[in-house]
């Protein structure tokens, strides 16, 4: 049996694996890491002595909680401009849809993002990403969708990739060219969809810049028939799809996503029973976005009880974006999911670990602390994992580990380093 590079032990290990134990929990657990992956996980008393040699770095958790790295599976982190005035106006009574129709909304961010250079976008998105990382996020999905031309969509996706290189965080990109009809195609949505299918999508795929294709199915955005065309083109290129669905009304978006075998359908406040059933049959993950729900002042929560009944996995994400969800805290997202959508703290934490990995198609490598997976882990200064959904702000990791390497570190861990 080979030696471990590092062992983390002496705390509560919340593996988040579906073992039957709450949180997949192991009291006084140990995780052995080799070559950036998890080589062994279990009760500390049972850790085979053969794993620990003179070169093995041993970290004492000191009673803290170890979880998988958090995964934010739905963000729009790359954008320019500021929509705080629109926020103020909406609080004054204008609806999100009315603001969008009046040309504020998404299109105002499109204008600012087109005008911004790559360096500016990288700088502003880096500081947003830093705030997610500071709360234990080790994998983040980032969408395009504020460029809406080939040049500007590819620019956004390059910035998203560069964020991964610059920070060491795992970044998955989604092409969201079907986010809004750009001004130059006003009244000609189908012609813009043709342009996505024949120009933007093939260019993004060819450049290896997108890991998935997303769309916004809504009356203020694209019809189901238009989304269907985009998704067919995506799948013809071998790209998985996902959908912003049923956020403002039941448009049958969940069923449309399921019909395409989508990785996820996101928002889902108005999803019908038929939509839930279709998602269950297709294995499509429900991504719940309580930041958007709260910010747009929605009143109908997503059908959480139906998702439970039908076994649809629920993920939770920030939807970080300048309009409907200016939320840069994944821990706040899980608190909101618990308070507003009545997820249990365990469901909420599974929503940013195991099920978020599934929403990105990364189950084989991420989302739980199990042998063979990447050693992406977070040490938390709490006594029980339920506290991660309980506190409203203020919890910071003691250490963040990506692929076995520490990227954030409290003093007591630094002192154990050789
Ligand atoms: N759903 C959202 O919540 C965001 N986009 C989307 O499709 C909103 C984006 C924005 O308002 O800028
Ligand atoms: Fe979104």
Coordinates of C-alpha atoms in Angstrom, one line a residue, residues 12-275:
X12 CA -15.7 15.5 12.1
X13 CA -15.6 14.5 8.4
X14 CA -18.8 15.3 6.6
X15 CA -18.1 13.3 3.4
X16 CA -21.6 14.2 1.9
X17 CA -21.5 10.8 0.3
X18 CA -24.9 9.0 0.2
X19 CA -23.9 6.5 2.8
X20 CA -27.1 6.6 4.8
X21 CA -25.4 8.5 7.7
X22 CA -26.5 12.2 7.9
X23 CA -24.0 14.3 6.0
X24 CA -22.1 11.0 5.2
X25 CA -20.6 11.9 8.6
X26 CA -17.6 10.2 10.2
X27 CA -16.9 11.3 13.8
X28 CA -13.2 11.6 14.5
X29 CA -12.5 10.8 10.9
X30 CA -9.4 10.8 8.7
X31 CA -8.8 11.6 5.0
X32 CA -5.6 10.4 3.4
X33 CA -4.5 12.2 0.2
X34 CA -2.1 11.0 -2.5
X35 CA -1.3 12.6 -5.8
X36 CA -4.1 15.2 -5.2
X37 CA -6.8 12.6 -4.8
X38 CA -8.4 10.9 -1.9
X39 CA -6.6 7.7 -1.1
X40 CA -8.5 6.7 2.0
X41 CA -11.3 8.0 4.1
X42 CA -12.8 6.6 7.4
X43 CA -12.6 6.6 11.1
X44 CA -9.2 7.8 12.3
X45 CA -8.8 4.7 14.5
X46 CA -9.0 2.5 11.4
X47 CA -6.5 4.5 9.2
X48 CA -3.9 1.8 8.1
X49 CA -0.6 2.6 9.6
X50 CA 1.0 1.9 6.2
X51 CA -0.4 5.2 4.9
X52 CA 1.7 7.3 7.3
X53 CA 5.4 7.6 6.7
X54 CA 8.0 10.2 7.7
X55 CA 7.2 12.3 4.6
X56 CA 3.5 12.3 5.2
X57 CA 2.2 15.7 6.3
X58 CA -0.3 15.2 9.1
X59 CA -2.9 18.0 9.8
X60 CA -4.8 17.9 13.0
X61 CA -8.4 19.2 12.5
X62 CA -8.6 20.1 16.2
X63 CA -12.3 19.1 16.3
X64 CA -13.2 21.3 13.3
X65 CA -15.5 20.0 10.5
X66 CA -14.1 18.8 7.1
X67 CA -16.4 19.0 4.1
X68 CA -15.9 18.7 0.3
X69 CA -15.0 21.9 -1.4
X70 CA -18.1 23.9 -2.2
X71 CA -19.3 24.1 -5.8
X72 CA -21.2 27.1 -7.1
X73 CA -22.9 25.6 -10.2
X74 CA -24.6 28.7 -11.6
X75 CA -23.0 32.1 -11.8
X76 CA -22.7 35.1 -14.2
X77 CA -19.5 36.4 -12.5
X78 CA -18.1 38.1 -15.6
X79 CA -19.8 41.4 -16.4
X80 CA -19.2 45.1 -16.4
X81 CA -21.3 48.0 -15.2
X82 CA -23.6 48.5 -12.2
X83 CA -27.3 47.8 -11.8
X84 CA -27.8 49.2 -8.3
X85 CA -29.9 52.0 -9.6
X86 CA -32.2 49.5 -11.2
X87 CA -32.4 47.7 -7.9
X88 CA -33.5 50.9 -6.3
X89 CA -36.1 51.5 -9.0
X90 CA -37.4 48.0 -8.6
X91 CA -37.8 48.5 -4.9
X92 CA -39.8 51.5 -5.8
X93 CA -42.3 49.3 -7.6
X94 CA -41.0 48.5 -11.2
X95 CA -41.0 44.8 -11.8
X96 CA -37.9 42.9 -13.0
X97 CA -39.7 42.2 -16.3
X98 CA -40.8 45.8 -16.8
X99 CA -37.2 46.9 -16.2
X100 CA -36.0 44.4 -18.8
X101 CA -38.6 45.5 -21.3
X102 CA -37.6 49.1 -20.8
X103 CA -34.1 48.3 -22.0
X104 CA -32.5 48.4 -18.5
X105 CA -32.1 44.9 -17.3
X106 CA -29.8 42.5 -19.1
X107 CA -29.2 44.8 -22.1
X108 CA -27.7 47.5 -20.0
X109 CA -25.1 45.0 -18.7
X110 CA -24.6 43.9 -22.3
X111 CA -23.7 47.5 -23.3
X112 CA -21.2 47.8 -20.5
X113 CA -19.7 44.4 -21.0
X114 CA -19.2 45.0 -24.7
X115 CA -17.4 48.2 -23.9
X116 CA -15.1 46.6 -21.4
X117 CA -11.7 45.1 -22.3
X118 CA -10.6 41.7 -21.2
X119 CA -8.2 43.0 -18.5
X120 CA -11.0 45.1 -16.9
X121 CA -13.4 42.1 -16.9
X122 CA -10.7 39.9 -15.5
X123 CA -10.0 42.3 -12.7
X124 CA -13.6 42.9 -11.6
X125 CA -14.5 39.2 -11.9
X126 CA -11.4 38.2 -9.9
X127 CA -12.5 40.3 -6.9
X128 CA -15.9 38.7 -7.1
X129 CA -14.5 35.2 -7.3
X130 CA -12.1 36.0 -4.4
X131 CA -15.2 36.5 -2.2
X132 CA -16.6 33.1 -3.2
X133 CA -13.2 31.4 -2.6
X134 CA -13.0 33.1 0.8
X135 CA -16.1 31.0 1.7
X136 CA -14.7 27.7 0.6
X137 CA -15.8 27.6 -3.1
X138 CA -13.3 25.3 -5.0
X139 CA -15.3 24.9 -8.3
X140 CA -17.4 27.5 -10.0
X141 CA -19.5 27.6 -13.1
X142 CA -19.3 30.8 -15.1
X143 CA -21.6 31.8 -17.9
X144 CA -21.3 34.2 -20.8
X145 CA -24.4 36.0 -21.9
X146 CA -23.6 39.7 -21.7
X147 CA -21.8 39.8 -25.0
X148 CA -24.3 38.4 -27.5
X149 CA -21.9 38.6 -30.4
X150 CA -19.3 36.1 -31.3
X151 CA -16.5 38.5 -30.3
X152 CA -17.9 39.5 -27.0
X153 CA -19.2 36.0 -26.0
X154 CA -15.8 34.5 -26.6
X155 CA -14.2 37.4 -24.7
X156 CA -16.3 36.6 -21.7
X157 CA -15.5 32.9 -21.9
X158 CA -11.8 33.6 -22.2
X159 CA -12.0 35.7 -19.1
X160 CA -13.8 32.9 -17.3
X161 CA -11.0 30.4 -18.3
X162 CA -8.4 32.9 -17.2
X163 CA -10.0 33.2 -13.8
X164 CA -9.4 29.5 -13.3
X165 CA -5.7 29.8 -14.3
X166 CA -5.2 32.8 -12.1
X167 CA -6.8 31.4 -8.9
X168 CA -6.4 27.6 -9.1
X169 CA -10.1 27.2 -8.7
X170 CA -11.8 24.8 -11.0
X171 CA -13.9 26.8 -13.6
X172 CA -16.6 25.3 -15.8
X173 CA -17.9 27.6 -18.5
X174 CA -21.3 27.7 -20.1
X175 CA -22.1 29.6 -23.3
X176 CA -25.3 31.6 -22.7
X177 CA -25.6 33.5 -26.0
X178 CA -29.3 32.8 -25.8
X179 CA -29.7 35.1 -22.7
X180 CA -31.4 38.1 -24.4
X181 CA -32.1 39.2 -27.9
X182 CA -29.4 41.8 -28.6
X183 CA -30.5 45.3 -29.8
X184 CA -29.2 44.8 -33.4
X185 CA -31.6 41.8 -33.7
X186 CA -34.6 43.5 -32.0
X187 CA -37.8 42.0 -33.3
X188 CA -35.8 39.3 -35.1
X189 CA -35.2 36.7 -32.3
X190 CA -35.2 33.8 -34.8
X191 CA -32.5 35.4 -36.9
X192 CA -30.4 35.8 -33.7
X193 CA -31.0 32.1 -32.9
X194 CA -29.7 31.2 -36.3
X195 CA -26.6 33.3 -35.6
X196 CA -26.0 31.5 -32.4
X197 CA -26.4 28.1 -34.1
X198 CA -24.3 28.9 -37.1
X199 CA -21.7 31.3 -35.8
X200 CA -21.3 31.8 -32.0
X201 CA -21.8 28.3 -30.8
X202 CA -19.5 26.6 -33.4
X203 CA -16.8 29.3 -32.7
X204 CA -17.0 28.8 -28.9
X205 CA -16.9 25.0 -29.3
X206 CA -14.0 25.1 -31.8
X207 CA -12.0 27.3 -29.4
X208 CA -12.7 24.8 -26.6
X209 CA -14.1 27.7 -24.6
X210 CA -17.4 26.2 -23.5
X211 CA -18.1 23.1 -21.4
X212 CA -21.9 23.4 -21.7
X213 CA -24.6 25.5 -23.4
X214 CA -27.3 27.3 -21.4
X215 CA -30.3 29.4 -22.5
X216 CA -32.9 31.6 -20.9
X217 CA -36.4 30.3 -21.7
X218 CA -38.9 33.0 -20.6
X219 CA -41.4 35.3 -22.2
X220 CA -38.8 38.2 -21.9
X221 CA -36.2 36.0 -23.5
X222 CA -36.5 33.0 -25.8
X223 CA -39.4 30.7 -26.6
X224 CA -39.2 26.9 -26.1
X225 CA -39.0 26.4 -29.9
X226 CA -36.0 28.8 -30.1
X227 CA -34.3 27.1 -27.1
X228 CA -35.0 23.7 -28.8
X229 CA -33.0 24.8 -31.8
X230 CA -30.1 26.0 -29.8
X231 CA -30.0 22.8 -27.8
X232 CA -30.1 20.7 -30.9
X233 CA -27.1 22.5 -32.3
X234 CA -25.3 22.2 -29.0
X235 CA -25.9 18.4 -28.8
X236 CA -24.8 18.0 -32.4
X237 CA -21.5 19.4 -31.2
X238 CA -21.4 17.0 -28.3
X239 CA -22.0 19.7 -25.7
X240 CA -24.3 19.1 -22.6
X241 CA -27.1 21.6 -22.1
X242 CA -28.8 23.3 -19.1
X243 CA -31.6 25.8 -18.9
X244 CA -32.9 28.9 -17.0
X245 CA -36.5 27.6 -16.7
X246 CA -39.8 28.6 -15.2
X247 CA -38.5 31.5 -13.2
X248 CA -41.2 34.0 -13.9
X249 CA -44.0 31.7 -15.2
X250 CA -44.6 28.1 -16.0
X251 CA -43.4 27.9 -19.6
X252 CA -42.8 24.2 -19.6
X253 CA -39.0 24.8 -19.4
X254 CA -38.3 22.0 -17.0
X255 CA -39.8 19.4 -19.4
X256 CA -38.0 21.0 -22.3
X257 CA -34.6 20.7 -20.5
X258 CA -35.4 17.1 -19.5
X259 CA -36.3 16.2 -23.1
X260 CA -32.8 17.2 -24.1
X261 CA -31.3 15.2 -21.2
X262 CA -30.1 18.5 -19.6
X263 CA -27.6 18.4 -16.8
X264 CA -29.7 20.8 -14.9
X265 CA -32.8 23.1 -15.0
X266 CA -32.4 26.2 -12.9
X267 CA -34.7 28.5 -11.0
X268 CA -38.0 26.4 -11.4
X269 CA -40.3 28.5 -9.2
X270 CA -43.2 27.8 -11.5
X271 CA -42.4 24.3 -12.6
X272 CA -45.4 22.0 -12.8
X273 CA -45.7 18.4 -11.6
X274 CA -45.3 17.2 -15.1
X275 CA -42.0 19.1 -15.3

